[in-house]
mmCIF file of C-alpha atoms and ligand atoms in Angstrom:
data_model
loop_
_atom_site.group_PDB
_atom_site.id
_atom_site.type_symbol
_atom_site.label_atom_id
_atom_site.label_comp_id
_atom_site.label_asym_id
_atom_site.label_seq_id
_atom_site.Cartn_x
_atom_site.Cartn_y
_atom_site.Cartn_z
ATOM 1 C CA UNK A 85 0.486 -1.182 -2.601
ATOM 2 C CA UNK A 86 0.407 -1.606 1.141
ATOM 3 C CA UNK A 87 0.225 -4.192 3.882
ATOM 4 C CA UNK A 88 -3.403 -4.117 4.988
ATOM 5 C CA UNK A 89 -4.892 -5.802 8.036
ATOM 6 C CA UNK A 90 -8.560 -6.802 7.783
ATOM 7 C CA UNK A 91 -10.335 -7.428 11.097
ATOM 8 C CA UNK A 92 -13.696 -8.916 10.166
ATOM 9 C CA UNK A 93 -15.510 -12.024 11.423
ATOM 10 C CA UNK A 94 -17.662 -12.673 8.338
ATOM 11 C CA UNK A 95 -15.677 -15.246 6.425
ATOM 12 C CA UNK A 96 -17.336 -14.517 3.087
ATOM 13 C CA UNK A 97 -16.514 -10.844 3.360
ATOM 14 C CA UNK A 98 -12.969 -11.680 4.463
ATOM 15 C CA UNK A 99 -12.573 -13.763 1.308
ATOM 16 C CA UNK A 100 -13.917 -11.051 -0.976
ATOM 17 C CA UNK A 101 -11.691 -8.420 0.613
ATOM 18 C CA UNK A 102 -8.668 -10.691 0.579
ATOM 19 C CA UNK A 103 -9.092 -11.451 -3.110
ATOM 20 C CA UNK A 104 -9.739 -7.885 -4.211
ATOM 21 C CA UNK A 105 -7.032 -6.290 -2.098
ATOM 22 C CA UNK A 106 -4.451 -8.764 -3.380
ATOM 23 C CA UNK A 107 -5.678 -8.177 -6.893
ATOM 24 C CA UNK A 108 -5.038 -4.456 -6.331
ATOM 25 C CA UNK A 109 -1.451 -5.278 -5.367
ATOM 26 C CA UNK A 110 -1.766 -5.158 -1.588
ATOM 27 C CA UNK A 111 -0.518 -7.621 0.986
ATOM 28 C CA UNK A 112 -3.354 -8.825 3.213
ATOM 29 C CA UNK A 113 -3.348 -9.923 6.850
ATOM 30 C CA UNK A 114 -6.629 -11.315 8.167
ATOM 31 C CA UNK A 115 -8.072 -11.574 11.655
ATOM 32 C CA UNK A 116 -11.499 -12.988 12.489
ATOM 33 C CA UNK A 117 -11.523 -11.637 16.034
ATOM 34 C CA UNK A 118 -10.708 -8.365 17.706
ATOM 35 C CA UNK A 119 -7.971 -9.549 20.021
ATOM 36 C CA UNK A 120 -6.254 -11.437 17.208
ATOM 37 C CA UNK A 121 -6.461 -8.231 15.152
ATOM 38 C CA UNK A 122 -4.765 -6.152 17.832
ATOM 39 C CA UNK A 123 -2.013 -8.775 18.136
ATOM 40 C CA UNK A 124 -1.419 -8.838 14.380
ATOM 41 C CA UNK A 125 -1.344 -5.057 14.230
ATOM 42 C CA UNK A 126 1.303 -4.950 16.952
ATOM 43 C CA UNK A 127 3.395 -7.706 15.422
ATOM 44 C CA UNK A 128 3.217 -6.945 11.723
ATOM 45 C CA UNK A 129 2.794 -3.178 11.572
ATOM 46 C CA UNK A 130 0.268 -2.871 8.756
ATOM 47 C CA UNK A 131 0.056 0.377 6.803
ATOM 48 C CA UNK A 132 -3.736 0.412 7.001
ATOM 49 C CA UNK A 133 -6.360 -1.417 9.048
ATOM 50 C CA UNK A 134 -9.894 -2.254 7.933
ATOM 51 C CA UNK A 135 -11.941 -2.819 11.071
ATOM 52 C CA UNK A 136 -15.455 -4.196 11.407
ATOM 53 C CA UNK A 137 -17.246 -2.737 14.419
ATOM 54 C CA UNK A 138 -19.310 -5.867 15.151
ATOM 55 C CA UNK A 139 -16.911 -8.578 16.273
ATOM 56 C CA UNK A 140 -17.623 -11.729 18.283
ATOM 57 C CA UNK A 141 -15.149 -11.318 21.126
ATOM 58 C CA UNK A 142 -14.820 -7.603 21.845
ATOM 59 C CA UNK A 143 -16.532 -4.588 20.235
ATOM 60 C CA UNK A 144 -14.729 -2.953 17.309
ATOM 61 C CA UNK A 145 -14.711 0.302 19.250
ATOM 62 C CA UNK A 146 -12.684 -1.492 21.906
ATOM 63 C CA UNK A 147 -10.189 -2.612 19.237
ATOM 64 C CA UNK A 148 -10.005 0.950 17.948
ATOM 65 C CA UNK A 149 -9.322 2.253 21.437
ATOM 66 C CA UNK A 150 -6.564 -0.312 21.991
ATOM 67 C CA UNK A 151 -4.925 0.482 18.638
ATOM 68 C CA UNK A 152 -4.978 4.200 19.362
ATOM 69 C CA UNK A 153 -3.521 3.677 22.815
ATOM 70 C CA UNK A 154 -0.424 1.746 21.755
ATOM 71 C CA UNK A 155 2.468 3.845 20.455
ATOM 72 C CA UNK A 156 3.195 1.110 17.932
ATOM 73 C CA UNK A 157 -0.210 1.302 16.283
ATOM 74 C CA UNK A 158 -1.572 4.754 17.031
ATOM 75 C CA UNK A 159 -0.380 6.231 13.745
ATOM 76 C CA UNK A 160 -1.902 3.546 11.496
ATOM 77 C CA UNK A 161 -4.898 4.757 9.450
ATOM 78 C CA UNK A 162 -8.083 2.817 10.266
ATOM 79 C CA UNK A 163 -11.066 2.402 7.981
ATOM 80 C CA UNK A 164 -14.147 1.255 9.864
ATOM 81 C CA UNK A 165 -16.817 -1.035 8.451
ATOM 82 C CA UNK A 166 -20.222 -0.403 9.929
ATOM 83 C CA UNK A 167 -23.655 -1.872 9.321
ATOM 84 C CA UNK A 168 -26.465 0.379 8.189
ATOM 85 C CA UNK A 169 -28.168 1.928 11.186
ATOM 86 C CA UNK A 170 -25.146 1.805 13.429
ATOM 87 C CA UNK A 171 -25.058 5.608 13.470
ATOM 88 C CA UNK A 172 -24.005 5.716 17.064
ATOM 89 C CA UNK A 173 -21.062 3.403 16.450
ATOM 90 C CA UNK A 174 -20.009 5.557 13.561
ATOM 91 C CA UNK A 175 -19.877 8.703 15.668
ATOM 92 C CA UNK A 176 -18.105 6.849 18.430
ATOM 93 C CA UNK A 177 -15.669 5.485 15.838
ATOM 94 C CA UNK A 178 -14.635 8.944 14.708
ATOM 95 C CA UNK A 179 -14.264 10.106 18.271
ATOM 96 C CA UNK A 180 -11.945 7.176 18.852
ATOM 97 C CA UNK A 181 -9.842 8.083 15.862
ATOM 98 C CA UNK A 182 -11.072 6.153 12.824
ATOM 99 C CA UNK A 183 -9.897 7.778 9.581
ATOM 100 C CA UNK A 184 -12.865 6.855 7.437
ATOM 101 C CA UNK A 185 -15.832 4.505 7.402
ATOM 102 C CA UNK A 186 -17.816 2.509 4.871
ATOM 103 C CA UNK A 187 -21.388 1.386 5.449
ATOM 104 C CA UNK A 188 -22.276 -2.244 4.673
ATOM 105 C CA UNK A 189 -23.213 -3.396 2.131
ATOM 106 C CA UNK A 190 -20.574 -1.511 0.157
ATOM 107 C CA UNK A 191 -19.113 -1.910 -3.300
ATOM 108 C CA UNK A 192 -15.561 -3.219 -3.379
ATOM 109 C CA UNK A 193 -14.711 -0.504 -5.868
ATOM 110 C CA UNK A 194 -15.785 2.188 -3.431
ATOM 111 C CA UNK A 195 -13.783 0.572 -0.670
ATOM 112 C CA UNK A 196 -10.676 0.429 -2.881
ATOM 113 C CA UNK A 197 -11.063 4.116 -3.755
ATOM 114 C CA UNK A 198 -11.321 5.026 -0.077
ATOM 115 C CA UNK A 199 -8.266 2.929 0.705
ATOM 116 C CA UNK A 200 -6.337 4.624 -2.092
ATOM 117 C CA UNK A 201 -7.268 8.053 -0.739
ATOM 118 C CA UNK A 202 -6.287 7.167 2.834
ATOM 119 C CA UNK A 203 -2.942 5.736 1.728
ATOM 120 C CA UNK A 204 -2.188 8.733 -0.480
ATOM 121 C CA UNK A 205 -2.994 11.031 2.406
ATOM 122 C CA UNK A 206 -0.850 9.068 4.835
ATOM 123 C CA UNK A 207 2.061 8.780 2.424
ATOM 124 C CA UNK A 208 1.732 12.397 1.382
ATOM 125 C CA UNK A 209 2.345 13.426 4.954
ATOM 126 C CA UNK A 210 5.177 10.962 5.195
ATOM 127 C CA UNK A 211 6.788 12.237 2.014
ATOM 128 C CA UNK A 212 5.906 15.875 2.518
ATOM 129 C CA UNK A 213 8.781 18.093 1.592
ATOM 130 C CA UNK A 214 10.454 15.484 -0.591
ATOM 131 C CA UNK A 215 11.293 17.148 -3.885
ATOM 132 C CA UNK A 216 10.365 15.413 -7.143
ATOM 133 C CA UNK A 217 13.094 13.169 -8.543
ATOM 134 C CA UNK A 218 14.417 14.599 -11.801
ATOM 135 C CA UNK A 219 16.523 12.156 -13.719
ATOM 136 C CA UNK A 220 17.221 12.771 -17.380
ATOM 137 C CA UNK A 221 13.915 12.380 -19.194
ATOM 138 C CA UNK A 222 12.254 11.085 -16.072
ATOM 139 C CA UNK A 223 10.397 13.071 -13.427
ATOM 140 C CA UNK A 224 8.871 11.357 -10.387
ATOM 141 C CA UNK A 225 6.663 13.261 -7.961
ATOM 142 C CA UNK A 226 6.600 11.117 -4.831
ATOM 143 C CA UNK A 227 4.052 13.288 -3.069
ATOM 144 C CA UNK A 228 1.532 13.343 -5.888
ATOM 145 C CA UNK A 229 2.292 9.762 -7.029
ATOM 146 C CA UNK A 230 2.833 10.928 -10.606
ATOM 147 C CA UNK A 231 5.452 10.141 -13.243
ATOM 148 C CA UNK A 232 6.450 11.903 -16.443
ATOM 149 C CA UNK A 233 8.793 10.934 -19.276
ATOM 150 C CA UNK A 234 9.788 13.851 -21.524
ATOM 151 C CA UNK A 235 7.008 15.885 -19.914
ATOM 152 C CA UNK A 236 4.372 13.326 -20.844
ATOM 153 C CA UNK A 237 2.593 11.736 -17.907
ATOM 154 C CA UNK A 238 2.823 7.949 -17.601
ATOM 155 C CA UNK A 239 0.131 5.989 -15.781
ATOM 156 C CA UNK A 240 1.573 3.377 -13.438
ATOM 157 C CA UNK A 241 -0.107 0.967 -11.059
ATOM 158 C CA UNK A 242 0.577 1.523 -7.358
ATOM 159 C CA UNK A 243 3.013 -1.379 -7.399
ATOM 160 C CA UNK A 244 4.895 -0.188 -10.465
ATOM 161 C CA UNK A 245 5.117 3.262 -8.892
ATOM 162 C CA UNK A 246 6.554 1.863 -5.702
ATOM 163 C CA UNK A 247 9.046 -0.205 -7.681
ATOM 164 C CA UNK A 248 10.164 2.836 -9.644
ATOM 165 C CA UNK A 249 10.481 5.040 -6.549
ATOM 166 C CA UNK A 250 12.475 2.347 -4.764
ATOM 167 C CA UNK A 251 14.867 2.047 -7.711
ATOM 168 C CA UNK A 252 15.123 5.829 -8.060
ATOM 169 C CA UNK A 253 15.840 6.434 -4.402
ATOM 170 C CA UNK A 254 18.639 3.855 -4.549
ATOM 171 C CA UNK A 255 19.854 4.709 -8.025
ATOM 172 C CA UNK A 256 23.293 3.626 -8.957
ATOM 173 C CA UNK A 257 23.070 0.727 -6.508
ATOM 174 C CA UNK A 258 22.118 -2.808 -7.479
ATOM 175 C CA UNK A 259 18.919 -4.098 -5.889
ATOM 176 C CA UNK A 260 18.575 -7.855 -5.754
ATOM 177 C CA UNK A 261 15.234 -9.439 -6.583
ATOM 178 C CA UNK A 262 14.933 -10.618 -2.992
ATOM 179 C CA UNK A 263 15.435 -7.093 -1.655
ATOM 180 C CA UNK A 264 12.914 -5.679 -4.129
ATOM 181 C CA UNK A 265 10.396 -8.375 -3.185
ATOM 182 C CA UNK A 266 10.821 -7.531 0.451
ATOM 183 C CA UNK A 267 10.660 -3.760 0.093
ATOM 184 C CA UNK A 268 8.184 -3.363 -2.749
ATOM 185 C CA UNK A 269 5.884 -6.346 -2.316
ATOM 186 C CA UNK A 270 6.462 -7.023 1.357
ATOM 187 C CA UNK A 271 7.287 -10.690 0.678
ATOM 188 C CA UNK A 272 4.490 -13.129 0.571
ATOM 189 C CA UNK A 273 4.942 -16.851 0.054
ATOM 190 C CA UNK A 274 3.106 -17.139 -3.259
ATOM 191 C CA UNK A 275 5.139 -14.399 -4.878
ATOM 192 C CA UNK A 276 8.317 -15.475 -6.647
ATOM 193 C CA UNK A 277 11.282 -13.529 -7.923
ATOM 194 C CA UNK A 278 9.731 -14.002 -11.369
ATOM 195 C CA UNK A 279 7.152 -11.446 -10.293
ATOM 196 C CA UNK A 280 9.896 -8.856 -10.011
ATOM 197 C CA UNK A 281 11.058 -9.578 -13.563
ATOM 198 C CA UNK A 282 7.525 -9.336 -14.907
ATOM 199 C CA UNK A 283 6.897 -6.011 -13.234
ATOM 200 C CA UNK A 284 10.232 -4.551 -14.234
ATOM 201 C CA UNK A 285 9.501 -5.556 -17.833
ATOM 202 C CA UNK A 286 6.115 -3.847 -17.739
ATOM 203 C CA UNK A 287 7.539 -0.770 -16.025
ATOM 204 C CA UNK A 288 10.248 -0.482 -18.697
ATOM 205 C CA UNK A 289 7.666 -0.693 -21.444
ATOM 206 C CA UNK A 290 5.562 2.031 -19.849
ATOM 207 C CA UNK A 291 8.564 4.306 -19.365
ATOM 208 C CA UNK A 292 9.289 4.075 -23.088
ATOM 209 C CA UNK A 293 12.388 6.089 -23.940
ATOM 210 C CA UNK A 294 13.352 6.200 -20.242
ATOM 211 C CA UNK A 295 12.850 2.449 -19.866
ATOM 212 C CA UNK A 296 16.518 1.645 -20.345
ATOM 213 C CA UNK A 297 17.334 3.661 -17.224
ATOM 214 C CA UNK A 298 16.545 0.429 -15.423
ATOM 215 C CA UNK A 299 19.530 -1.829 -15.956
ATOM 216 C CA UNK A 300 19.563 -5.568 -15.472
ATOM 217 C CA UNK A 301 22.489 -6.785 -13.418
ATOM 218 C CA UNK A 302 22.827 -10.375 -14.516
ATOM 219 C CA UNK A 303 22.356 -12.933 -11.817
ATOM 220 C CA UNK A 304 21.691 -10.264 -9.215
ATOM 221 C CA UNK A 305 18.859 -7.887 -9.875
ATOM 222 C CA UNK A 306 18.221 -4.388 -11.117
ATOM 223 C CA UNK A 307 19.689 -0.938 -10.865
ATOM 224 C CA UNK A 308 18.473 2.439 -11.931
ATOM 225 C CA UNK A 309 21.351 4.144 -13.657
ATOM 226 C CA UNK A 310 22.108 7.782 -13.222
ATOM 227 C CA UNK A 311 21.189 9.330 -16.533
ATOM 228 C CA UNK A 312 24.215 9.882 -18.771
ATOM 229 C CA UNK A 313 25.513 13.369 -18.272
ATOM 230 C CA UNK A 314 23.087 14.073 -15.453
ATOM 231 C CA UNK A 315 24.726 15.432 -12.314
ATOM 232 C CA UNK A 316 23.872 13.663 -9.066
ATOM 233 C CA UNK A 317 21.531 15.581 -6.848
HETATM 234 CA CA1 CA B 443 -19.131 -8.479 11.934
#
């Protein structure tokens, strides 16, 4: 789950991307023009930018250049959308620092896979050197995005994983629903605190015997308990 900025002037494509990215658990920011995109990137600090090279106001390559120039945006991974035959733009895009590209028309599934790979790469670097969290029956590898309970791997969605890591990293401390919404989902108007409850419920079910590590603090939120008898790291 990440905050993703989509800079694309085709409204239909914007809609499709918006829907599918949200469906995949991401927060989406949309810009129909290049300059608006640069502004949004500076203001909102997305974790990934999807950039169409053919924009009505300024060329996508110009946007790319501007994003790479600013210290506030130069580290953000950028996935470029290019039309078939725009070979030159593609080469130029890489020279300017795009992280990956997808040729139109593309399948949404392919795009989502690419996005997943870019985010994993970016987060891997960010979390490099962080040891796995070992907590009773639970083992969480933040670098590899993998979770085990009693040595058996559990498959979590990106959002559930982020929720679990957030709780683990702050274990022993109560996290209010509002804080979790802000840090895990990145608050968005249509999301309610109910969403937190729903996801925690699902996460507990998936964790099985380790599910009760997540304690409900009535009227406040949730807390991941230190496992009984487990020394603090
Ligand atoms: Ca376009």
